[in-house]
Amino acid sequence: MRHLLATEGLTYDDALTILDTAEEMAAVTSREVKKLPTLRGRTVVNLFYEDSTRTRVSFEAAAKRLSADVVNFSAKGSSVSKGESLKDTVQTLDAMGADAIVIRHSAAGAAAQLAASDWSEAAVVNAGDGTHEHPTQALLDALTLRRDWHAAHRGSGSSTSPRGTDLAGMRVLIVGDILHSRVARSNLWLLRTLGAEVHFAAPATLLPLGVESWPVTVHYSLDQALAAAPDAVMMLRVQAERMGGAFFPTAAEYTRRWGLTDERLATVADLTLGETQSPALILHPGPMNRGVEISAAAADAPQTRITEQVTNGVAVRMAVLHLLLTGDHA
Amino acid sequence: MSTPAYLITGARPYGEEPQDILITEGRIAQLGPDAGRAPGSENAVTVQAQGQILLPGMVDLHTHLREPGREDAETVETGSRAAAKGGFTAVHAMANSSPVADTAGVVEQVHRLGLDSGWTEVYPVGAITKGLAGKTLAELGAMAESAAQVRMFSDDGHCVNNAQLMRRALEYVKTIDGFIAQHAQDADLTAWDTEQPAQMNEGRVSATLGLPGWPAVAEEAVIARDVLLADYVGARLHICHVSTAGSVEILRWAKARGIQVTAEVTPHHLMLTDELVATYNPVYKVNPPLRTEADTQALREALAEGIIDAVGTDHAPHPDQAKECEWAQAAMGMTGLETALNAVQHAMVETGLISWRRFVEITSERPAEIYGHPHQGRPLAAGEPANLILVDPSASTTITPEQHATKGRNSPFRGLELPGRVTHTFLGGHQVLAQGELTTSRSGRSAE
C-alpha cells in the first residue's frame, strides 16, 4: 500500500493488517505515555479544503502519537481562496518535504488525482473526498464492530484480542442519506470485504441511481429493515441542505419514517449480535442531529458506540500513517 | 498568388477503384485514366496517392474556436490549422465566445478571421438568445444578413430550456431560411447553475464515484419536446451531440413521422464510455458526458443506419490549467478536429458498420446539406469544387496531442493507436496540407 484512497479495491489482507495494527495502536493509546517514536522526523500535512475539525484533530492526534511533525493547511483563508490550484498547493507542500498528505476535499476524486499525479512523492490518505469515499471512517467503524462481534462470539479460552478476525456473518444496516454519503460508500465496500452483509434503509430520493448493482439489500422502510434483525444500525447524518423539500418533505416526516426514534430504539434493544445474548449496536459517524435522525435516548443508549468510534478513529489513523510511512506490516 | 494545378495519381475515390484526378482552377477538371493528358495537366504538380483514398473534405457542424475572448485556448487561426490537418474543409464555430456571437459584429469578426486564416472555411454560428442567457432572442436577422450570412443558430453549451422561447426561435428562423441547433439538456434535471451541477453520466459508475449524475432523460426529454415543437410549427431542428440510446429512439420516431429533424454525434461518444471517469482524469469531462457501452453501440448503429445524420466533433480546446484540477472544477470539453477521422474510421469503418461511401455521407455530404452549403460535400466528379482530402487508411497514428495544431492538449484519445491518417487537404483546389504537414493557407499564411 502506497496510498489509502478508497475501501473499494482494498484487499482483505490489507484491511485486516490495518485493523490489527490499529488494535496495537489502541493499546498504546491506553497507556500513560501515549506516544511511539516510529515517525520521528517525518512530516504529515493535513490538507483540508473542507472544514472538518473532528477529522483533522483525529489525524493530528494520530500523527503526533507517532512522533511525526504535523502541518495543518486549511484551504480557508489561505492562498487557495485566492485561486491557487490544487497542483500548485501540493507542489508547494511537497517542496517543503511532506512525507504524507492527508487530504479532505469537497471534490470527489481529489485524493485519487493527487496520488495519480507527479505533483508529489508523498503518501496520500483520503480523509473524505466529496460524496465518494472516506476510508478511515469505514475502517474505524469496522474496528468498532469487530471488537464487539468478536467479544460476543469468542468461546471461553480463546483470545480476548479480535486480531485476525473479520465480520463474517454480521448484518449491518446503514440508514439515511446514502446518495450523498462517502461514509456509506466506504462502509459498504469494506464491510463486504470483511464478510458482513450490508443493508440500506432510505427514501428512494436519497439512494443513488444504480444502487441495484451494489452488493446490498435496499429497504425503503426503516421498520422493515429493522425487522430483518440487523446486528448493527449505523445512522447517517442528514445534512441541513437536504431538508428544504427537494429530497424529502420535512425534517419531521424524515424523523417519523427514517429516524431512530425512541419507539424504534425499543425495537433495536431487543436485537442481539447474531445468536448471542450481546445487544445489537448503534453507530453514528457524527456530528449528530439529535432529534432528527437519532433521538437523544438512542444517542446515549448503552449499546451505542459513538464515543468508541471517536477513540478508534485515532487508532485507525495511527495504523494507516504507520503502515504507509514505514512500509512495516507489523 | 496563383494556385498550381494538381494531378493526383492512383487515389481511390470513396475507397473504390484507383483513378487519376486533375485539379485546376479550384475544381476537379477531370477524373479517370485520361486526367494526366487533359488540358491544364502539363504544369500540374503530381501527388502520388497509390493506396490512398480520395474523399470530399469533411464538414464539421460543431466546433469551438474560442475567438474572440479566449485566445489562450484557441484562435480562429489555430483552430483552422487543426481543421486542415484533420481533413475538414469547412467548420462551424459555436457562439459561446466572449463576447458571445449574438450580434452581426461578432459573427462578421469570426467570418473575417476565418477568411484571413484561409486554412479551412469558417462559418460562425449565431447565438439563439442574447448572451446565451436563454431569455430573449438575439438579433438573428441581423446575423443572417451580415457578411457572415449565418444560417445556423445555437446556444450550444446551454440548452434553450424555455419551451415558449424555443418555439419562437424555431418559428422565427423560418423567416430567414435558418435552422436551430439545440444543445439538449434539461437544466433542472442536471442541477445546472447550482452549487452541485451534474458531473458525469448518471448510472452505475456515478453511484460508486459519488459524482452528481447527468441523467440520460435530461437529454431525451428535451429532444422529445423539441421534435414535437418543430413538428408543430413546421420548422427545421438540428440536435447537437446526441449521446444516449433513448435519444436515438426518439429521433427514429420523429423521422418516421416526417419531422424535419437532423442530428449529429461526436467521435468521442462513439468510442468512449463513463468507465473512464473512474480515473478522475478531467480530460474525460465533457458535456454531454460520456455514456455507457450500450449507448455507444446504439449511437454507432444509428449513425450507420441514418437515424443520426452526421459526425460533429464538438472540438473544445482548453488550456492545461482548466483540466489540471479537481474534476468538479475542471472545464468540460475535448479536442476533436485532428482525431475525428481516426476515431470514426476505428469505430465505424473498421467495425464493418459502414463503408467509405457512408463515411462521406456522415462527415461531408449530410453536414453540408444540413447547413445548405452548395460547394461543400459535393460528389467526386468533374466540374465539382476541389474540396478534397487524401487519406491513408492503412496508416496508424498514436495520438499525441503535443503534435496537434490546436492549442488544446485535452484529447481523450492521448496515447491510443488509431487507424488512418489525413495526408492531403485541398481547399478549393489549394493544397493546405501535404504529406500530413501544413503548407500555406489560401490567404498565403504559413504555419510557422
mmCIF file of C-alpha atoms in Angstrom, chain B residues 216 219-221 223-224 227 239 242-257 259 261 263 294-295 297-303 305-308:
data_model
loop_
_atom_site.group_PDB
_atom_site.id
_atom_site.type_symbol
_atom_site.label_atom_id
_atom_site.label_comp_id
_atom_site.label_asym_id
_atom_site.label_seq_id
_atom_site.Cartn_x
_atom_site.Cartn_y
_atom_site.Cartn_z
ATOM 1 C CA ALA B 216 -29.932 10.400 -19.955
ATOM 2 C CA GLU B 219 -31.290 14.963 -22.868
ATOM 3 C CA GLU B 220 -34.130 12.779 -24.064
ATOM 4 C CA ALA B 221 -36.894 14.876 -22.508
ATOM 5 C CA ILE B 223 -35.286 16.225 -27.648
ATOM 6 C CA ALA B 224 -38.792 14.794 -27.304
ATOM 7 C CA VAL B 227 -39.190 17.429 -32.120
ATOM 8 C CA ILE B 239 -29.833 18.158 -32.395
ATOM 9 C CA VAL B 242 -26.732 13.106 -29.338
ATOM 10 C CA SER B 243 -25.379 10.883 -26.596
ATOM 11 C CA THR B 244 -27.955 8.321 -25.462
ATOM 12 C CA ALA B 245 -29.702 5.244 -26.805
ATOM 13 C CA GLY B 246 -33.020 6.758 -25.714
ATOM 14 C CA SER B 247 -32.406 9.861 -27.838
ATOM 15 C CA VAL B 248 -31.879 7.601 -30.829
ATOM 16 C CA GLU B 249 -35.327 6.066 -30.287
ATOM 17 C CA ILE B 250 -36.979 9.484 -30.132
ATOM 18 C CA LEU B 251 -35.192 10.565 -33.314
ATOM 19 C CA ARG B 252 -36.238 7.356 -35.028
ATOM 20 C CA TRP B 253 -39.848 8.075 -34.126
ATOM 21 C CA ALA B 254 -39.604 11.708 -35.219
ATOM 22 C CA LYS B 255 -38.027 10.891 -38.556
ATOM 23 C CA ALA B 256 -40.619 8.209 -39.226
ATOM 24 C CA ARG B 257 -43.272 10.881 -38.696
ATOM 25 C CA ILE B 259 -40.470 15.763 -38.697
ATOM 26 C CA VAL B 261 -35.033 16.909 -37.547
ATOM 27 C CA ALA B 263 -28.800 15.023 -35.557
ATOM 28 C CA ALA B 294 -24.889 0.297 -24.636
ATOM 29 C CA ASP B 295 -25.287 3.966 -25.599
ATOM 30 C CA GLN B 297 -23.306 0.851 -29.510
ATOM 31 C CA ALA B 298 -26.726 2.398 -30.161
ATOM 32 C CA LEU B 299 -25.107 5.599 -31.452
ATOM 33 C CA ARG B 300 -22.882 3.681 -33.835
ATOM 34 C CA GLU B 301 -25.820 1.745 -35.218
ATOM 35 C CA ALA B 302 -27.949 4.878 -35.531
ATOM 36 C CA LEU B 303 -25.161 6.640 -37.413
ATOM 37 C CA GLU B 305 -28.493 3.487 -40.319
ATOM 38 C CA GLY B 306 -29.105 7.198 -40.834
ATOM 39 C CA ILE B 307 -31.113 7.977 -37.703
ATOM 40 C CA ILE B 308 -28.128 10.136 -36.832
#
